[in-house]
XYZ file of C-alpha atoms in Angstrom:
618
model
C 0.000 0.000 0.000
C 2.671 2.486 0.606
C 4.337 1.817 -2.922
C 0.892 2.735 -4.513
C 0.678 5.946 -2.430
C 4.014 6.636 -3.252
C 3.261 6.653 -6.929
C 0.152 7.897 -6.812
C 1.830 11.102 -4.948
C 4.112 11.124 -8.083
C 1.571 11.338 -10.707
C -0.283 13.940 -8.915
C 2.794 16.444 -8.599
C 3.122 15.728 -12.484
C 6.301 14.334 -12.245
C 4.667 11.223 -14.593
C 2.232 13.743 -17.060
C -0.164 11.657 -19.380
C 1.525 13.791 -21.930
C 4.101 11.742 -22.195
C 2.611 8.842 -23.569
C 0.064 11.000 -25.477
C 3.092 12.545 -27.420
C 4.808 9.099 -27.856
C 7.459 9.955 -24.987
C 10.344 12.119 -24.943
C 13.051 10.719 -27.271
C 16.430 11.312 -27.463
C 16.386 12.366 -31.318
C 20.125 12.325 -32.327
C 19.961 8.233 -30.787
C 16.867 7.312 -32.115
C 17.782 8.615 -35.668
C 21.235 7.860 -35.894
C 22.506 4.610 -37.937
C 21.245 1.712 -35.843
C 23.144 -1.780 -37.009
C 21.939 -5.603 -36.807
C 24.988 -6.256 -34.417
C 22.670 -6.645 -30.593
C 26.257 -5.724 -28.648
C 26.277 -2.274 -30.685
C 22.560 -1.994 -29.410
C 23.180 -2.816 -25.868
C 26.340 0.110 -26.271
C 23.314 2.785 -27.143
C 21.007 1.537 -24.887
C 23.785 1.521 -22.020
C 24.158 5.103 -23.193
C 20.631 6.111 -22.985
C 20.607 4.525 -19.292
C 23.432 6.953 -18.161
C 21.553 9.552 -19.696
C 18.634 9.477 -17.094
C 20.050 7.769 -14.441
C 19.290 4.729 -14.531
C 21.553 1.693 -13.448
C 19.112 -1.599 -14.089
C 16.847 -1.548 -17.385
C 14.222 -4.469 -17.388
C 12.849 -5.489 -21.154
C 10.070 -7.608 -22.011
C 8.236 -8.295 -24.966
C 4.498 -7.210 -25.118
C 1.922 -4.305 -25.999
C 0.039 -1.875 -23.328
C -2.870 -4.464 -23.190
C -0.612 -7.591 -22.562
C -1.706 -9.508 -25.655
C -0.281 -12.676 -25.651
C 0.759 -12.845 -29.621
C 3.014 -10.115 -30.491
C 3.911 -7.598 -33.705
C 7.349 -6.713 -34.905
C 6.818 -3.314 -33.360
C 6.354 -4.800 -29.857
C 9.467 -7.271 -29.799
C 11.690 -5.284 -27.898
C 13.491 -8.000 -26.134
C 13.934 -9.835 -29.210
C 15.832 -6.259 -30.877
C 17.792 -5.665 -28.315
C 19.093 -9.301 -27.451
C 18.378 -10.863 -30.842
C 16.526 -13.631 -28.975
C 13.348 -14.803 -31.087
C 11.531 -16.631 -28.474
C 8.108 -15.624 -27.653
C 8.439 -15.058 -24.073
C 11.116 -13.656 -21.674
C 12.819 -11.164 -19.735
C 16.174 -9.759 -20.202
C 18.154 -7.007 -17.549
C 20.969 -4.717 -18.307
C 23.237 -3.043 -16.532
C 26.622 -1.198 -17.629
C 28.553 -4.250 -17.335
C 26.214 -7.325 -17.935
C 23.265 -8.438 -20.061
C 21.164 -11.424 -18.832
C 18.042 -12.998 -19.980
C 15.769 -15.175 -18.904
C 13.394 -17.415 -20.956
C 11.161 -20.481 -20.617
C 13.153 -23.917 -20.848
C 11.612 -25.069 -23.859
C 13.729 -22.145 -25.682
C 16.817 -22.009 -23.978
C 18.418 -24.299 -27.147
C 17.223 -21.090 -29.294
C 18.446 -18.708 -26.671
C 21.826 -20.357 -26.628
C 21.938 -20.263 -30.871
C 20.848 -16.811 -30.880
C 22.823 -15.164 -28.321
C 26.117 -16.610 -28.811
C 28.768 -14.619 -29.778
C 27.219 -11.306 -28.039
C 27.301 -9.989 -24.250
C 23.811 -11.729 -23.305
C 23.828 -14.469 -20.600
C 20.969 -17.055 -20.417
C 20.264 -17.770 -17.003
C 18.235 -21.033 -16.905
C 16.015 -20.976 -13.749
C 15.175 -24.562 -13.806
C 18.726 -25.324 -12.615
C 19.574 -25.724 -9.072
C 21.080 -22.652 -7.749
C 20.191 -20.499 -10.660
C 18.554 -17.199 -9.657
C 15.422 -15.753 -11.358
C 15.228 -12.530 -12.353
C 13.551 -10.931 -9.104
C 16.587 -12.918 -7.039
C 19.345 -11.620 -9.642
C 18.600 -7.774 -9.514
C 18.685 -8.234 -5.730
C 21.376 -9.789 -5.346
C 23.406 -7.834 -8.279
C 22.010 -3.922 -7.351
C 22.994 -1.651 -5.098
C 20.487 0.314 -2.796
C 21.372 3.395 -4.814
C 20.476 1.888 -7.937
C 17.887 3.675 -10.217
C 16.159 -0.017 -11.014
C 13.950 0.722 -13.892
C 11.284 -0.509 -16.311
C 8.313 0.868 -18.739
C 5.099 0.161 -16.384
C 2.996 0.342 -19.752
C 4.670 -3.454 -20.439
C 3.435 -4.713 -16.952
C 0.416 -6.499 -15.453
C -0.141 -4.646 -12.289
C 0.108 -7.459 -10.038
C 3.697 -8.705 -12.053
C 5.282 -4.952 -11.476
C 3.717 -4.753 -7.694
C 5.201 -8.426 -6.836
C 8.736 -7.170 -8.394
C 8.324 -4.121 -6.372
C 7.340 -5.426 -3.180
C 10.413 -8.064 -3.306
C 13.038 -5.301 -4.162
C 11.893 -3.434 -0.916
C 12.162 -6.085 0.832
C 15.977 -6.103 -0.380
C 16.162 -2.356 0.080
C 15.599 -1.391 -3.275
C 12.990 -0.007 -5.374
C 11.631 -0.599 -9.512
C 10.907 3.083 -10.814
C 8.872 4.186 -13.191
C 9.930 5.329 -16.689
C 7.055 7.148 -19.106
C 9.772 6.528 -22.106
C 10.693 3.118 -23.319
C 14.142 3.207 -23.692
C 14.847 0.397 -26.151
C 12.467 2.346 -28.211
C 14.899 5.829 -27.886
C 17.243 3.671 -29.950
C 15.344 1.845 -32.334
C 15.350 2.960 -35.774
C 13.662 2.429 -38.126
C 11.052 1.052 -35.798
C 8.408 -1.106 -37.483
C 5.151 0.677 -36.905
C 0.988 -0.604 -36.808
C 0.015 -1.297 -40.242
C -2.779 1.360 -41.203
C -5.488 -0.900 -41.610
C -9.430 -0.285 -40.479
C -11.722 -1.673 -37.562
C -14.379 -3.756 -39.360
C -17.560 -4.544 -38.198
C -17.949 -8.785 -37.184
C -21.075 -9.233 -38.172
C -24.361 -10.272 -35.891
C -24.659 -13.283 -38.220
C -21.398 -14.840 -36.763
C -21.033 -12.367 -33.352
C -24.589 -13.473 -32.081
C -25.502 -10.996 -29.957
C -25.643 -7.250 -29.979
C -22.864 -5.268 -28.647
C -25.553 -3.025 -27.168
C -26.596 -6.354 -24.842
C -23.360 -7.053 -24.205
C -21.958 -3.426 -22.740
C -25.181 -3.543 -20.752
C -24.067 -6.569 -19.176
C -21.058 -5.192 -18.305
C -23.327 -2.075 -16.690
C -24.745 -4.535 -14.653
C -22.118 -6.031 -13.790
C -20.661 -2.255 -12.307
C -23.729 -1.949 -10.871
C -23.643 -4.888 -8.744
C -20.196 -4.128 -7.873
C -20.798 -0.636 -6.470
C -18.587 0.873 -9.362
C -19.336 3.666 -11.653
C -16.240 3.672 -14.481
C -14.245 0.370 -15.713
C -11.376 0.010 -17.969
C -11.460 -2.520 -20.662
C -7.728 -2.706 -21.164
C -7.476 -6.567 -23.255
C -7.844 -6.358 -27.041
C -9.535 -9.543 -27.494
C -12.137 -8.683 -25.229
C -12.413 -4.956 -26.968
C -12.717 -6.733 -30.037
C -15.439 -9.155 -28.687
C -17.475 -6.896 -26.180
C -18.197 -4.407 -29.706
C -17.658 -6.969 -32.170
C -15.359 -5.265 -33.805
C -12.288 -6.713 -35.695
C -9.135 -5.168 -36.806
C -5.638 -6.054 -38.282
C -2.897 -4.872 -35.799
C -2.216 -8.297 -34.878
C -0.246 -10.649 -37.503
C -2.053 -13.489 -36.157
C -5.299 -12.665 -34.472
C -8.476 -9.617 -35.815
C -7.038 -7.200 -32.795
C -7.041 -3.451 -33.076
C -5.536 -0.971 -30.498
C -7.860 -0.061 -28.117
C -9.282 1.134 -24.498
C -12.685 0.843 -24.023
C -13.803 2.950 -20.969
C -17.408 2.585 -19.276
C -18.838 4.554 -16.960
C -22.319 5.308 -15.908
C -22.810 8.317 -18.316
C -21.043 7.395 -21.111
C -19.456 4.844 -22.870
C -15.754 6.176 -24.694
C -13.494 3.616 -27.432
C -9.855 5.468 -27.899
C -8.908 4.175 -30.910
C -5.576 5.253 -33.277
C -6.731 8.699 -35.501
C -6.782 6.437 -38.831
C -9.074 4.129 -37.734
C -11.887 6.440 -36.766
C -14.115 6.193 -39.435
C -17.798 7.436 -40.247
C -18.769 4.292 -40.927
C -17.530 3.101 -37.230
C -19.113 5.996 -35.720
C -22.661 5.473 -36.872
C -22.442 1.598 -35.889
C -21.147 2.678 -32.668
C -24.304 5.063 -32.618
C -23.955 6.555 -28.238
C -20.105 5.416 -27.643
C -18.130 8.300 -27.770
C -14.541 7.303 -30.099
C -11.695 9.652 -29.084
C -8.096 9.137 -30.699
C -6.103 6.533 -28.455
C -3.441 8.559 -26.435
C -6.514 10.798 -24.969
C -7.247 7.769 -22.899
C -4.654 9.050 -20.461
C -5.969 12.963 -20.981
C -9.380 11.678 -20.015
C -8.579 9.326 -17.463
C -7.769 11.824 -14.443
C -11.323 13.295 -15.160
C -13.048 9.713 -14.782
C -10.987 9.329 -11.608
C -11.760 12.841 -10.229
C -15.625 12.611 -10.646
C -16.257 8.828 -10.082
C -16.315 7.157 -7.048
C -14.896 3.848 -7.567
C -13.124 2.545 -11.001
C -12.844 -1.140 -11.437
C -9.512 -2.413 -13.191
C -9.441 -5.903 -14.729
C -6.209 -8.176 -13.644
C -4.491 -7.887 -16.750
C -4.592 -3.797 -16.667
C -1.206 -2.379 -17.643
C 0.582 -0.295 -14.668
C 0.107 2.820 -15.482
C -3.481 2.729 -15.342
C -3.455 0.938 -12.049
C -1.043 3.631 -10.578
C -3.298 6.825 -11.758
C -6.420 5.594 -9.511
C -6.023 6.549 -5.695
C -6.246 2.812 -3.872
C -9.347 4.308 -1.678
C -11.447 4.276 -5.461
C -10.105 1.499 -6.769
C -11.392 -2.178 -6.991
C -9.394 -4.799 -9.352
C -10.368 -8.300 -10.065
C -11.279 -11.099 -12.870
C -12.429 -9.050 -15.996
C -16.418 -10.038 -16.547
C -15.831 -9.487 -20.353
C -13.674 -12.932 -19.739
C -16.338 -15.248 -18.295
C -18.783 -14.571 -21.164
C -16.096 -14.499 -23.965
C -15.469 -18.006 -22.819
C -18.733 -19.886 -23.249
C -20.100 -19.473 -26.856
C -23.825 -18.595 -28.064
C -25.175 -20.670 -29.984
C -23.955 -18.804 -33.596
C -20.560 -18.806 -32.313
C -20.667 -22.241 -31.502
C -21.714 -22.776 -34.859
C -19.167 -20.800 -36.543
C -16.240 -22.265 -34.483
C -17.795 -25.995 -35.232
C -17.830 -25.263 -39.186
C -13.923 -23.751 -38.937
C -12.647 -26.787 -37.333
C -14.657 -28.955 -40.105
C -13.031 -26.229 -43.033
C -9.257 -27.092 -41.605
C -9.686 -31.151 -40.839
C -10.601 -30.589 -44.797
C -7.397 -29.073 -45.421
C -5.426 -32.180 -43.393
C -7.189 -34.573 -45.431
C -6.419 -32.801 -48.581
C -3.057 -32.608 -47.801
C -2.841 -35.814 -46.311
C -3.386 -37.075 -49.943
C -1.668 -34.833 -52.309
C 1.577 -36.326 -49.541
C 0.986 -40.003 -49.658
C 0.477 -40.194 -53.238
C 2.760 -37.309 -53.968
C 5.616 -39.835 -52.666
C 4.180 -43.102 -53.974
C 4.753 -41.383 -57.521
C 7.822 -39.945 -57.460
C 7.119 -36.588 -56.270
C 9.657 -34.597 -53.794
C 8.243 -33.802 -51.219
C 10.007 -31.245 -47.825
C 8.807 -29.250 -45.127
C 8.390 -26.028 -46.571
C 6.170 -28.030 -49.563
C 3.959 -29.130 -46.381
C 3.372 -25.652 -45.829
C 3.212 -24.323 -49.021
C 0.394 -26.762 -49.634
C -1.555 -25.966 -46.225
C -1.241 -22.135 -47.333
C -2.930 -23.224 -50.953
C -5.298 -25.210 -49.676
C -6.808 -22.958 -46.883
C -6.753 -19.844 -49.435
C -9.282 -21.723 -51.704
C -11.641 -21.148 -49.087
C -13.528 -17.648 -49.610
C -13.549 -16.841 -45.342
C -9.859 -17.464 -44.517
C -8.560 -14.623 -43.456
C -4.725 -15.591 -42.572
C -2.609 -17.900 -39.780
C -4.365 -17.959 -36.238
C -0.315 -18.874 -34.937
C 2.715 -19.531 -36.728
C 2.636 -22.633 -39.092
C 5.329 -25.588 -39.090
C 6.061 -28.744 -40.528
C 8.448 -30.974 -38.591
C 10.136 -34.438 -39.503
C 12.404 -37.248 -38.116
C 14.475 -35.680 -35.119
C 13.016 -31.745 -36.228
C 9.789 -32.936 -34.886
C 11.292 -33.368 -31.623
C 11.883 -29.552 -31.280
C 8.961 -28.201 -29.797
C 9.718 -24.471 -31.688
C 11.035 -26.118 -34.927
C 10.430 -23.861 -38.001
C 11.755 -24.774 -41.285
C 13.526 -22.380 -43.409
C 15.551 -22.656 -46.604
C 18.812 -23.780 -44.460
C 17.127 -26.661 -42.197
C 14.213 -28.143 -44.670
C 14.679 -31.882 -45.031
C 12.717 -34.274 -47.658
C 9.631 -35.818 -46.023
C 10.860 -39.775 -45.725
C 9.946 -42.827 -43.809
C 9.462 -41.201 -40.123
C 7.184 -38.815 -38.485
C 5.885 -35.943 -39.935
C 4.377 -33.274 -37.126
C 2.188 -30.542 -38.940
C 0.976 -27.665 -36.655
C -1.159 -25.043 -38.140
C -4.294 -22.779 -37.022
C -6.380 -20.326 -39.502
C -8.327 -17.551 -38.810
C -11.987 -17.490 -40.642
C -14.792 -15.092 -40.126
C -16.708 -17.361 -38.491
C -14.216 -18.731 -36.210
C -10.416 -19.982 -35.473
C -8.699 -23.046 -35.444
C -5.632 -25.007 -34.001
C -4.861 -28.583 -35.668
C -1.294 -30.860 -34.543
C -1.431 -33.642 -36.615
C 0.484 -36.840 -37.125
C 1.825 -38.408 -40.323
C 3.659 -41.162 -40.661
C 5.302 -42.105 -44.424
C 6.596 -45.723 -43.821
C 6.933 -48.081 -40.885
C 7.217 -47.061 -37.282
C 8.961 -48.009 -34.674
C 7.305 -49.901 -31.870
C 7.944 -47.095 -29.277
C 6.152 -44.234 -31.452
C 3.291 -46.787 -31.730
C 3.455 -47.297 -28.126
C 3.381 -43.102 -26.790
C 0.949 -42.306 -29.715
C -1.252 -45.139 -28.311
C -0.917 -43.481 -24.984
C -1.791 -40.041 -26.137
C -4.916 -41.285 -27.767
C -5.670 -43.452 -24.410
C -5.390 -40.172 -22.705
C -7.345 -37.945 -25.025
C -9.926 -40.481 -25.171
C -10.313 -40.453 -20.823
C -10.473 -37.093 -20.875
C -13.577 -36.435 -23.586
C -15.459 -39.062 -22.144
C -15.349 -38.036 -18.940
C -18.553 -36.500 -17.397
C -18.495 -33.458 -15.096
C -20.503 -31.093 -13.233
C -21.240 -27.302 -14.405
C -18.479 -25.404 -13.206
C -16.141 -27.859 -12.649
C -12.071 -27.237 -12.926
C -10.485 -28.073 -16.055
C -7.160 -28.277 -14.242
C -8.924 -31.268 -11.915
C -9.316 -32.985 -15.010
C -6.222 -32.901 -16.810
C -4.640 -35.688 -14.887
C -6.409 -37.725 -16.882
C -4.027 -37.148 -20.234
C -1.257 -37.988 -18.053
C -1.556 -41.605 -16.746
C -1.026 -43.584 -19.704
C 1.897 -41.921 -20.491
C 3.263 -42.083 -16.460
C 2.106 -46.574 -17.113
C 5.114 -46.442 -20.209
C 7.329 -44.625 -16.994
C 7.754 -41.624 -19.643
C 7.629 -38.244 -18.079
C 4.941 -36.572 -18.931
C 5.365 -32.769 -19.937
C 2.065 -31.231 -19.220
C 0.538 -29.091 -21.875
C -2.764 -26.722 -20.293
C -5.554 -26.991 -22.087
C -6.788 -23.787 -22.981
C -9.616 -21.617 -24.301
C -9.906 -20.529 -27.709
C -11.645 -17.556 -28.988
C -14.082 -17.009 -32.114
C -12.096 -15.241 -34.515
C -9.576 -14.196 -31.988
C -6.633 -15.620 -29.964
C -5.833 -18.867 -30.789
C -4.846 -19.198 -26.948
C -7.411 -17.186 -24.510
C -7.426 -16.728 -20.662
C -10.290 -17.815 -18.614
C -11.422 -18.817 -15.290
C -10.238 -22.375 -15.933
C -14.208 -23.578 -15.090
C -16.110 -25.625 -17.714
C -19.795 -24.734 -18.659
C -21.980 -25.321 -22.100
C -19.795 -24.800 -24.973
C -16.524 -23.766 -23.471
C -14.592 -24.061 -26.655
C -10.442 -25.399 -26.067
C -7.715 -26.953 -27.316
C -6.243 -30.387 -26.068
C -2.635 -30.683 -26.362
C -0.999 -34.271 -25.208
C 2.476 -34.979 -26.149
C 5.632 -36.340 -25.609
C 8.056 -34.689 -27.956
C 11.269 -36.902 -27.295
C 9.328 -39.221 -30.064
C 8.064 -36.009 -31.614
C 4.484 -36.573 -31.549
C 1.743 -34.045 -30.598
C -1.984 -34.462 -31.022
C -3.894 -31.230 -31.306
C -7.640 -31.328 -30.862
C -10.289 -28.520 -30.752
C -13.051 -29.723 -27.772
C -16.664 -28.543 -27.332
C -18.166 -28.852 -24.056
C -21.874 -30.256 -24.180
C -24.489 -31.506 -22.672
C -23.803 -35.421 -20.900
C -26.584 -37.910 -21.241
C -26.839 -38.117 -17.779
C -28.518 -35.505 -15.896
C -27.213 -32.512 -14.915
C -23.387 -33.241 -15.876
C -21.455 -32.344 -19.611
C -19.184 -33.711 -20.968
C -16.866 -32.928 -23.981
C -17.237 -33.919 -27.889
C -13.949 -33.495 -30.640
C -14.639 -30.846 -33.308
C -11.321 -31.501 -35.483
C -12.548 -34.079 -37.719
C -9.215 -35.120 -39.121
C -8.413 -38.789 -38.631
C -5.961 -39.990 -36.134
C -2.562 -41.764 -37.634
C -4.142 -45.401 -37.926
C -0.256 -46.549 -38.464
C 0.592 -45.387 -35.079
C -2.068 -46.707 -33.405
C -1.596 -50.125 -31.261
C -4.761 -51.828 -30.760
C -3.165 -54.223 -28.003
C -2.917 -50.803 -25.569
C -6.989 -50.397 -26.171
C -9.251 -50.997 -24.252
C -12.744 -52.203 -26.012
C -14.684 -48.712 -25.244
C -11.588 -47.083 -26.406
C -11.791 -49.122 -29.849
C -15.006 -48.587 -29.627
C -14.754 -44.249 -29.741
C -11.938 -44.162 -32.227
C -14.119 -46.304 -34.209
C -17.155 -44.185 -33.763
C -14.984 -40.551 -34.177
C -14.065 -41.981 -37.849
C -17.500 -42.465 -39.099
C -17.997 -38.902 -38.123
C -15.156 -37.999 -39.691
C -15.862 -39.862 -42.723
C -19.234 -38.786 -43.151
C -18.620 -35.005 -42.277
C -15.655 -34.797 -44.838
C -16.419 -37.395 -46.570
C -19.847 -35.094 -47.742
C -17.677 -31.854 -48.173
C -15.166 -33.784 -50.571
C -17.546 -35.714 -52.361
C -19.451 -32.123 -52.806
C -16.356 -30.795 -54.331
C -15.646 -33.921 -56.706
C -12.582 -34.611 -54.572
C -13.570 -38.517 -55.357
C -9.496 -39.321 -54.876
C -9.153 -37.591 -51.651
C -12.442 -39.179 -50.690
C -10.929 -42.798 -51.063
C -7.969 -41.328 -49.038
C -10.176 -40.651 -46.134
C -12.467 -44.153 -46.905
C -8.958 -45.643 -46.210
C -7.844 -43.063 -42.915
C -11.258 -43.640 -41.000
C -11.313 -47.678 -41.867
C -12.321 -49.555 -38.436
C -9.959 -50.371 -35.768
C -10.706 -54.136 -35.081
């Protein structure tokens, strides 16, 4: 409580002004337009520079936007500029003398590729004695360092848990209005200058008039008269509203602010539109740096504001702590469970891409059996041509790869020109997701081209056994997803294998690819189940639908990718009867549901394909 007095006294005497950010920050021109080269220690040598410049001693980086989206632009991969680390997630710290970053384990082979040769350290926190980042800036700083960081980059409760355990070391994390990897990066990619379009009611479902009331009534019941809608996804969803700022999901940079009075989107000048502003009809659309311009107003007159979790700093350090009330955003909860033309949409995207697998699945097997070369970047090549056909793809919901023999034991494996191998007789791991207008998908599928070896038989069996316990498991409204993913574990942990655990997770409609939410199942929670066990390099990927069970009262879950499992790798001696018995019965779905779309498009080849994918399991 005293840290959030103590910046809250800060902002008030002006030493943090909203102008800052509403100007783009104070750079230091001659840096930020001088001759910036590829070479990360040159970078580090200007950024070092700018940090003597105001003082500070400890710099903190991290990738991410002001609204914490998990999938990232160009123009928001600061860590990666500044360390030349590509990984999606991470930290890094500099000081004048050292440069050390810290990552999640399944990159640290990347990390130790990518920063070799230049003054970054990895610091790998799995290993016994290594520090994490809070322990290494204790340990390293000195009580009269000027620790620092950009609190735009920040979940509140991330930069108040740093905070707190610095002062308990006797230091302190200050905050800095200017990015100062940005000072020195030039040219800087910028937002593409595309429009917000309108998602329409056909696919959205419901009005975005009922849904802001909900989220009135929701403030109502909470005693609050102004929230923040800080999370682009849920901007996007709460208005539906789609944009392009996003190279893998419909996101457009936003706040959405609602108070009792009025109702204000701060949007970037380009994308205000007349055509937005007459759908919008009452909400007020102000350009997006007035957000901080506007925001001591709805502080000053209201009497309590209500922050979501995943609010950005800077917002949670403007409101005084006596009119401020944080928790689970409510735009989350209903995001999660689809209406009934959502449901629809996301069940005919997942039918649209198991189309594409099958497709490809073909043009591969027969590709080879003929003469045909075929490599990894071919795999994707053909996924790109075959989704494009379709007249509602809009692009990739993730980044696409095609992995075989040991590459498909590389959990981030992407193929380029240097590392693409001919597909041959081992595994072949395809990963790919698409964004439609009616929905978004997520497929990991399984090919094999010749004969495997008992043990991939023996962990795909496994991974099926434990997909299988988990869909056909029935459950209460409300239950805990995490409760029930012990379940894809256990036949793995029978083989003694370690089991890596992969969360299942939510997964929007036309959105992210990988949502938050409260982790609670209900009527058509939409996710993704992940099993693997990449030391064989197999991965099953399957889109789930939570319905109705046939008993009473309880749900359970039903598969929506309708792509055939890997019949090769399949071991019937590991099955059970039932579990015969519901790969069996998943087939003739899947060979009825494709089967009618190929057939439809004369496919007649492809269709004997699938006839031959989706044959019994006796």
């Amino acid at each position: 409580m005293a840290c959030i007095n103590f910046v809250f006294k800060i902002l008030l005497s002006g030493v943090l002004l909203a102008g800052c950010y509403a100007s783009g920050a104070h750079h230091n021109t001659s840096l930020a337009h001088s001759h910036v080269t590829s070479d990360v220690n040159q970078r580090l040598s200007l950024l070092r520079s700018v940090m003597r410049s105001r003082g500070v001693s400890v710099y903190i980086i991290v990738n991410g936007d002001d609204h914490q989206t998990k999938q990232h632009g160009p123009w928001d991969k600061r860590l990666e500029y500044i360390s030349g680390f590509t990984g999606e997630s991470g930290q890094g710290v500099v000081t004048q003398t050292t440069a050390v970053l810290w990552t999640e384990a399944k990159y640290w082979e990347r990390a130790d590729s990518e920063l070799s040769g230049t003054e970054w350290t990895l610091c790998r926190t799995d290993f016994t004695g290594s520090p994490n980042m809070n322990q290494w800036i204790a340990t390293h700083a000195k009580y009269t360092d000027k620790i620092a960081s950009d609190p735009l980059k920040w979940e509140f409760s991330e930069w108040l848990n740093l905070d707190n355990y610095l002062r308990a070391h006797g230091l302190q994390l200050n905050l800095l209005t200017e990015n100062l990897v940005d000072s020195i990066w030039y040219p800087k990619p910028s937002l593409p200058p595309s429009v917000v379009f309108i998602h329409p009611l056909e696919y959205a479902g419901e009005p975005w008039e009922n849904k802001v009331q909900s989220m009135k009534d929701f403030m109502s019941s909470k005693s609050v008269d102004v929230m923040v809608i800080t999370a682009l996804d849920q901007i996007a969803w709460l208005l539906n509203l789609r944009g392009k700022d996003n190279p893998f999901s419909p996101l457009f940079k936003a706040y959405f602010v609602i108070s009792t009075s009025l109702c204000v989107l701060y949007l970037p000048k380009n994308k205000i539109t007349p055509v937005l502003r007459n759908y919008l009809g009452d909400i007020v659309i102000k350009p997006y740096d007035l957000v901080w311009t506007d925001l001591p107003e709805f502080v000053r007159t209201g009497k309590c504001l209500y922050l979501p979790d995943e609010a950005n700093f800077l917002l949670y350090a403007w409101v005084p702590p006596l009119k401020l009330l944080t928790g689970p955003s409510p735009v989350k909860d209903l995001k999660a469970y689809k209406n009934s033309a959502e449901a629809k949409g996301m069940r005919n995207s997942q039918i649209k891409d198991a189309l594409v697998w099958v497709r490809l699945v073909h043009r591969i097997e027969k590709g080879i059996e003929s003469g045909e070369l075929w490599d990894e970047l071919k795999v994707l090549e053909c996924v790109d041509q075959l989704r494009g056909e379709h007249w509602s793809y809009i692009g990739n919901s993730f980044p696409p790869t095609a992995a075989h023999g040991t590459h498909a034991t590389d959990a981030e494996y992407r193929p380029d020109a240097k590392t693409n191998v001919k597909i041959g007789d081992d595994i072949l791991r395809v990963s790919y997701g698409s964004q439609y207008l009616d929905g978004t998908t997520k497929v990991n599928a399984i090919l094999h081209c010749g004969i495997p070896t008992p043990l991939q038989r023996s962990v795909y069996t496994a991974i099926l056994k434990g997909l299988i316990a988990l869909v056909t498991t029935q459950f209460l409204p409300g239950s805990s997803l995490h409760r029930l993913e012990y379940l894809l574990e256990q036949p793995l942990l029978a083989l003694a294998l370690d089991y890596r655990p992969q969360r299942v997770h939510s997964i929007g409609e036309f959105l992210l690819v990988q949502e938050d939410f409260n982790s609670t199942l209900n009527i058509n929670f939409f996710g993704v189940v992940e099993p693997e066990y990449l030391d064989c390099g197999i991965k099953i990927g399957q889109v789930i639908q939570v319905v109705p069970a046939y008993r009473e009262r309880y749900m359970t879950m039903e598969v929506r990718s309708l792509f055939p499992f890997e019949s090769r790798l399949i071991d019937t001696s590991q099955l059970e009867p039932h579990e015969i018995r519901w790969i069996n019965e998943f087939h003739a779905t899947v060979r009825y549901v494709i089967g009618e779309q190929l057939v439809g498009r004369g496919l007649h080849a492809e269709y004997r394909t699938l006839i031959k994918k989706t044959d019994p399991l006796v």
